[in-house]
Amino acid sequence: MLQLPHQPLQVAAVPTQGTPAREDQAGPWHSEAVCRRDEAGLFFAPSKEPTAARLSREESAKRVCARCPVMVECREHALVQPEPYGVWGGLTAAERRVVLARRRRREVELKAAASADHIAAAKLTGLHF
């Protein structure tokens, strides 16, 4: 585990309540999270962390996420909440903001397309707006 000197191990803030259960298991998804075991300090930045150290730590955290059986559930949790800090589901907070912005843009595009389809269908049937 990567630990910088004189920095206490930080425990990942894995949710304890209100999370959806996995469909294929009886327990909540986070009970299977690899980060609950021993690499928890990788997932959240210590204060005043230098950029090079942050990038290295985040890449190490992403490698842990890549082998996690609940990575997708973790990522969705972090996007839905939204979690403002740390690496969740293989994405940093900045990467999650990009995903959320893309989702919002896509939702707007889909609503506009649905509205245009509705208007076109109404014109074909003789209804007017």
Tab-separated table of C-alpha atoms in Angstrom:
chain	number	residue	atom	x	y	z
A	1	MET	CA	0.000	0.000	0.000
A	2	LEU	CA	1.286	3.462	-0.911
A	3	GLN	CA	1.575	5.663	2.166
A	4	LEU	CA	3.527	8.869	2.377
A	5	PRO	CA	5.534	9.329	5.588
A	6	HIS	CA	3.824	10.992	8.559
A	7	GLN	CA	0.345	10.707	7.098
A	8	PRO	CA	-2.290	8.692	8.925
A	9	LEU	CA	-4.208	6.045	7.033
A	10	GLN	CA	-7.535	7.438	5.899
A	11	VAL	CA	-10.558	5.169	5.792
A	12	ALA	CA	-12.764	5.305	2.725
A	13	ALA	CA	-16.198	6.719	3.373
A	14	VAL	CA	-18.177	3.716	2.197
A	15	PRO	CA	-21.881	4.268	2.829
A	16	THR	CA	-23.564	2.250	5.536
A	17	GLN	CA	-27.264	2.900	4.941
A	18	GLY	CA	-29.664	3.739	2.162
A	19	THR	CA	-27.658	2.074	-0.585
A	20	PRO	CA	-29.221	-0.307	-3.063
A	21	ALA	CA	-28.635	-4.012	-2.554
A	22	ARG	CA	-26.904	-5.940	-5.305
A	23	GLU	CA	-29.312	-8.021	-7.296
A	24	ASP	CA	-27.053	-11.069	-7.241
A	25	GLN	CA	-26.275	-10.997	-3.498
A	26	ALA	CA	-28.210	-10.589	-0.291
A	27	GLY	CA	-25.978	-7.846	1.187
A	28	PRO	CA	-25.401	-4.252	0.098
A	29	TRP	CA	-22.894	-3.667	-2.701
A	30	HIS	CA	-20.319	-1.938	-0.500
A	31	SER	CA	-19.829	-5.041	1.641
A	32	GLU	CA	-17.915	-6.525	-1.322
A	33	ALA	CA	-15.823	-3.406	-2.049
A	34	VAL	CA	-12.099	-4.091	-2.280
A	35	CYS	CA	-11.350	-0.687	-0.704
A	36	ARG	CA	-12.892	-1.913	2.575
A	37	ARG	CA	-9.990	-4.286	3.025
A	38	ASP	CA	-6.604	-2.630	3.118
A	39	GLU	CA	-6.033	0.123	0.553
A	40	ALA	CA	-8.498	2.690	1.928
A	41	GLY	CA	-5.861	5.432	2.284
A	42	LEU	CA	-5.450	5.577	-1.479
A	43	PHE	CA	-8.912	6.901	-2.159
A	44	PHE	CA	-8.918	10.313	-0.451
A	45	ALA	CA	-6.334	13.085	-0.634
A	46	PRO	CA	-4.491	14.239	2.453
A	47	SER	CA	-4.506	18.006	2.882
A	48	LYS	CA	-1.919	19.900	0.808
A	49	GLU	CA	-1.004	16.838	-1.233
A	50	PRO	CA	1.455	17.706	-4.029
A	51	THR	CA	0.125	17.192	-7.559
A	52	ALA	CA	2.581	14.428	-8.463
A	53	ALA	CA	1.722	12.518	-5.286
A	54	ARG	CA	-2.021	12.980	-5.920
A	55	LEU	CA	-1.772	11.688	-9.479
A	56	SER	CA	0.262	8.672	-8.351
A	57	ARG	CA	-2.172	7.929	-5.503
A	58	GLU	CA	-5.192	8.267	-7.801
A	59	GLU	CA	-3.675	5.881	-10.356
A	60	SER	CA	-2.997	3.366	-7.579
A	61	ALA	CA	-6.595	3.727	-6.378
A	62	LYS	CA	-7.889	3.191	-9.908
A	63	ARG	CA	-5.887	-0.029	-10.159
A	64	VAL	CA	-7.612	-1.240	-6.979
A	65	CYS	CA	-10.984	-0.238	-8.441
A	66	ALA	CA	-10.233	-2.107	-11.667
A	67	ARG	CA	-10.166	-5.411	-9.789
A	68	CYS	CA	-13.171	-4.628	-7.575
A	69	PRO	CA	-16.301	-6.743	-8.142
A	70	VAL	CA	-18.607	-3.806	-7.304
A	71	MET	CA	-16.860	-1.056	-9.271
A	72	VAL	CA	-19.944	-0.221	-11.354
A	73	GLU	CA	-22.232	-0.026	-8.301
A	74	CYS	CA	-19.678	2.143	-6.500
A	75	ARG	CA	-19.382	4.486	-9.481
A	76	GLU	CA	-23.149	4.837	-9.785
A	77	HIS	CA	-23.422	5.537	-6.060
A	78	ALA	CA	-20.822	8.305	-6.364
A	79	LEU	CA	-22.608	9.800	-9.370
A	80	VAL	CA	-26.083	9.662	-7.834
A	81	GLN	CA	-25.104	11.044	-4.397
A	82	PRO	CA	-22.929	12.888	-5.755
A	83	GLU	CA	-19.725	12.218	-3.833
A	84	PRO	CA	-17.589	15.394	-3.997
A	85	TYR	CA	-14.240	13.863	-2.987
A	86	GLY	CA	-12.086	10.831	-3.558
A	87	VAL	CA	-11.825	8.033	-6.078
A	88	TRP	CA	-15.068	6.071	-6.371
A	89	GLY	CA	-15.695	3.370	-8.936
A	90	GLY	CA	-12.426	4.139	-10.697
A	91	LEU	CA	-13.215	7.828	-11.232
A	92	THR	CA	-11.823	10.906	-9.515
A	93	ALA	CA	-14.130	13.718	-8.417
A	94	ALA	CA	-13.159	15.730	-11.515
A	95	GLU	CA	-13.867	12.768	-13.794
A	96	ARG	CA	-17.249	12.257	-12.141
A	97	ARG	CA	-18.133	15.914	-12.754
A	98	VAL	CA	-17.418	15.369	-16.472
A	99	VAL	CA	-19.608	12.240	-16.547
A	100	LEU	CA	-22.442	14.098	-14.793
A	101	ALA	CA	-22.181	17.036	-17.208
A	102	ARG	CA	-22.324	14.643	-20.169
A	103	ARG	CA	-25.348	12.878	-18.684
A	104	ARG	CA	-27.160	16.182	-18.163
A	105	ARG	CA	-26.338	17.292	-21.719
A	106	ARG	CA	-27.552	13.953	-23.094
A	107	GLU	CA	-30.813	14.216	-21.117
A	108	VAL	CA	-31.439	17.679	-22.583
A	109	GLU	CA	-30.734	16.362	-26.093
A	110	LEU	CA	-33.090	13.410	-25.585
A	111	LYS	CA	-35.880	15.654	-24.263
A	112	ALA	CA	-35.464	18.013	-27.206
A	113	ALA	CA	-35.573	15.104	-29.656
A	114	ALA	CA	-38.654	13.634	-27.965
A	115	SER	CA	-40.369	17.007	-28.077
A	116	ALA	CA	-39.538	17.412	-31.769
A	117	ASP	CA	-40.866	13.899	-32.470
A	118	HIS	CA	-44.069	14.703	-30.553
A	119	ILE	CA	-44.620	17.912	-32.542
A	120	ALA	CA	-43.924	16.137	-35.851
A	121	ALA	CA	-46.379	13.359	-34.947
A	122	ALA	CA	-49.021	15.898	-33.983
A	123	LYS	CA	-48.624	17.704	-37.315
A	124	LEU	CA	-49.063	14.423	-39.164
A	125	THR	CA	-52.300	13.710	-37.316
A	126	GLY	CA	-53.619	17.233	-37.852
A	127	LEU	CA	-53.188	18.530	-34.305
A	128	HIS	CA	-51.681	21.994	-33.952
A	129	PHE	CA	-49.690	23.599	-31.165
